Coordinates of C-alpha atoms in Angstrom, one line a residue:
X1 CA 0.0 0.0 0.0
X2 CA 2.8 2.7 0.9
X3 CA 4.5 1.6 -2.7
X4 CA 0.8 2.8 -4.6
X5 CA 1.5 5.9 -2.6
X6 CA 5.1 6.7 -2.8
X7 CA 4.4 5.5 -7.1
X8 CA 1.6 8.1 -7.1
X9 CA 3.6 11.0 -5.2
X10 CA 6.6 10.4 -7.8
X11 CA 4.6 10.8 -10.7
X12 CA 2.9 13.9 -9.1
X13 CA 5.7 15.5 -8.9
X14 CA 6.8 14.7 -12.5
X15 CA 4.4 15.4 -14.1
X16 CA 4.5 19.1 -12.1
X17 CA 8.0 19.7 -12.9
X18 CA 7.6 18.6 -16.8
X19 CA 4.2 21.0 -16.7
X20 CA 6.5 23.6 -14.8
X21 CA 9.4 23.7 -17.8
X22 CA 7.2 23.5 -20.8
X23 CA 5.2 26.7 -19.5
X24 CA 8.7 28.1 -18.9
X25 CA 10.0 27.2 -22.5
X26 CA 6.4 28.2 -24.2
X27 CA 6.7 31.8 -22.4
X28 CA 10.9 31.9 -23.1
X29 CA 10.7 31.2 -26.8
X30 CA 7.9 34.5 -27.6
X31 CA 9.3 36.6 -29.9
X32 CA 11.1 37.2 -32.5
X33 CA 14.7 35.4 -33.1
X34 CA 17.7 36.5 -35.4
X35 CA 19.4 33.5 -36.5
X36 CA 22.9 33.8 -36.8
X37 CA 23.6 32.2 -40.5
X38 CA 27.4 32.8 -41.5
X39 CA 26.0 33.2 -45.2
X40 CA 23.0 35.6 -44.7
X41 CA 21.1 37.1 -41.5
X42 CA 17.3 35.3 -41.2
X43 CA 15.1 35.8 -38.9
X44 CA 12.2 34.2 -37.1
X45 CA 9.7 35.0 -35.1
X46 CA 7.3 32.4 -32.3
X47 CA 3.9 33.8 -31.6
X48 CA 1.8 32.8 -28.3
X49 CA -0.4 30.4 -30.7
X50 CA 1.9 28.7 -32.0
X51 CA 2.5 30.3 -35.2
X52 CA 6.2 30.5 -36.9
X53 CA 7.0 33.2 -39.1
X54 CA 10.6 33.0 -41.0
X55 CA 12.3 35.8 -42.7
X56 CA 14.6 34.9 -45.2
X57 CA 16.9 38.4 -44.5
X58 CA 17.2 42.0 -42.6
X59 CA 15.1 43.2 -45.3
X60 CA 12.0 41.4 -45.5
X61 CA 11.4 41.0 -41.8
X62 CA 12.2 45.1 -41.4
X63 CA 9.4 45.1 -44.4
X64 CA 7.5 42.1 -42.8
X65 CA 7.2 40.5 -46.3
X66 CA 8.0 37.4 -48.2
X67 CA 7.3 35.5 -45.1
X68 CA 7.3 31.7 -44.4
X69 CA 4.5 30.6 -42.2
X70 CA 4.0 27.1 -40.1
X71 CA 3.5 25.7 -36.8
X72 CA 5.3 24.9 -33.6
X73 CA 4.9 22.9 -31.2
X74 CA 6.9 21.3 -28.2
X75 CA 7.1 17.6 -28.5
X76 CA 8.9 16.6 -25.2
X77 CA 11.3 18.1 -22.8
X78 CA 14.5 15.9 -22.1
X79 CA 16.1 16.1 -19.1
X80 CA 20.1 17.2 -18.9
X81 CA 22.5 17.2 -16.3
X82 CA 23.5 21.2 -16.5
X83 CA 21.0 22.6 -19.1
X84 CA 17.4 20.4 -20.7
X85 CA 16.7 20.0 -24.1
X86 CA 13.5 21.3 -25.6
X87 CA 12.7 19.2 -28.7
X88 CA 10.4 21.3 -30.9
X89 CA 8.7 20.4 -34.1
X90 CA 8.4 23.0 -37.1
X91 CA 5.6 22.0 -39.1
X92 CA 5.5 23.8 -42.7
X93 CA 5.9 22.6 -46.0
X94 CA 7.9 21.1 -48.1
X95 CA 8.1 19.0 -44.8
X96 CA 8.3 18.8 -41.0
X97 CA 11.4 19.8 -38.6
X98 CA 12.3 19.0 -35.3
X99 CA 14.7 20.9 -33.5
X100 CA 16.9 20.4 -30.1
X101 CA 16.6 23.7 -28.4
X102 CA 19.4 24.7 -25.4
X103 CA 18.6 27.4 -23.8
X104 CA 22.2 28.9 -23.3
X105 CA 21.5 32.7 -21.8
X106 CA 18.7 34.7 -21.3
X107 CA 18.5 35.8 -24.8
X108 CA 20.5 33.3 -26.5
X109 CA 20.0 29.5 -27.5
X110 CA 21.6 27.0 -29.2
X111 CA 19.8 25.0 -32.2
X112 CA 20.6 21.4 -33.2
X113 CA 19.2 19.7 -36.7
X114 CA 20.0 17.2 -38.5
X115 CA 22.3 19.6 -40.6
X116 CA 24.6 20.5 -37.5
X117 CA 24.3 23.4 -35.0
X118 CA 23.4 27.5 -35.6
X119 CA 22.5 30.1 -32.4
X120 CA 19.3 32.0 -32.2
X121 CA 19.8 35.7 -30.5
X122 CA 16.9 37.3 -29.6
X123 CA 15.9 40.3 -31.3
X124 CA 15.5 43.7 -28.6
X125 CA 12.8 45.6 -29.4

């Protein structure tokens, strides 16, 4: 009987702490991005519904035209020793991307692929 109990406390308290850091990610990754390309400067913005909007360079996000739109969504939240991992799906078309997000700073984070790593900075207002 104290195992049921002890089981069920454990899985309260994961479930809080999981609950805890996806409403910290969701509120963290707001706004609008610059992505630090070596070959050109994009940008991308996360809205509070879950809309993406990419911006192929300085110029068309300054304009806010000839914009990408899609989805994204949080898919799970892995557990790290120093720092999670925020695994986030992009869906838009021609096809579907996940992401590994670090958060490294308060207004910097680090973005895995499958094509290798870039940093988001966020963009001051």
């Amino acid at each position: 009987m104290r195992f049921f109990i002890l089981l069920g406390f454990v899985i309260v308290i994961m479930t809080s702490c999981t609950n805890t850091k996806s409403n910290y990610f969701n509120e963290f990754i707001i706004g609008d991005w610059r992505i630090e390309n070596p070959t050109l400067q994009s940008f991308i913005r996360f809205d509070e519904k879950g809309t993406t909007t990419y911006f192929l360079n300085r110029y068309s996000y300054e304009l806010d035209s000839l914009a990408e739109y899609g989805k994204w969504n949080l898919n799970e939240i892995r557990a790290g020793k120093a720092i999670d991992t925020f695994l986030v799906e992009i869906i838009k078309k021609p096809k579907n991307t996940e992401f590994k997000f670090l958060i490294l700073e308060e207004n910097r984070i680090r973005v895995l692929d499958d094509g290798g790593e870039t940093f988001f900075t966020r963009v001051e207002k």
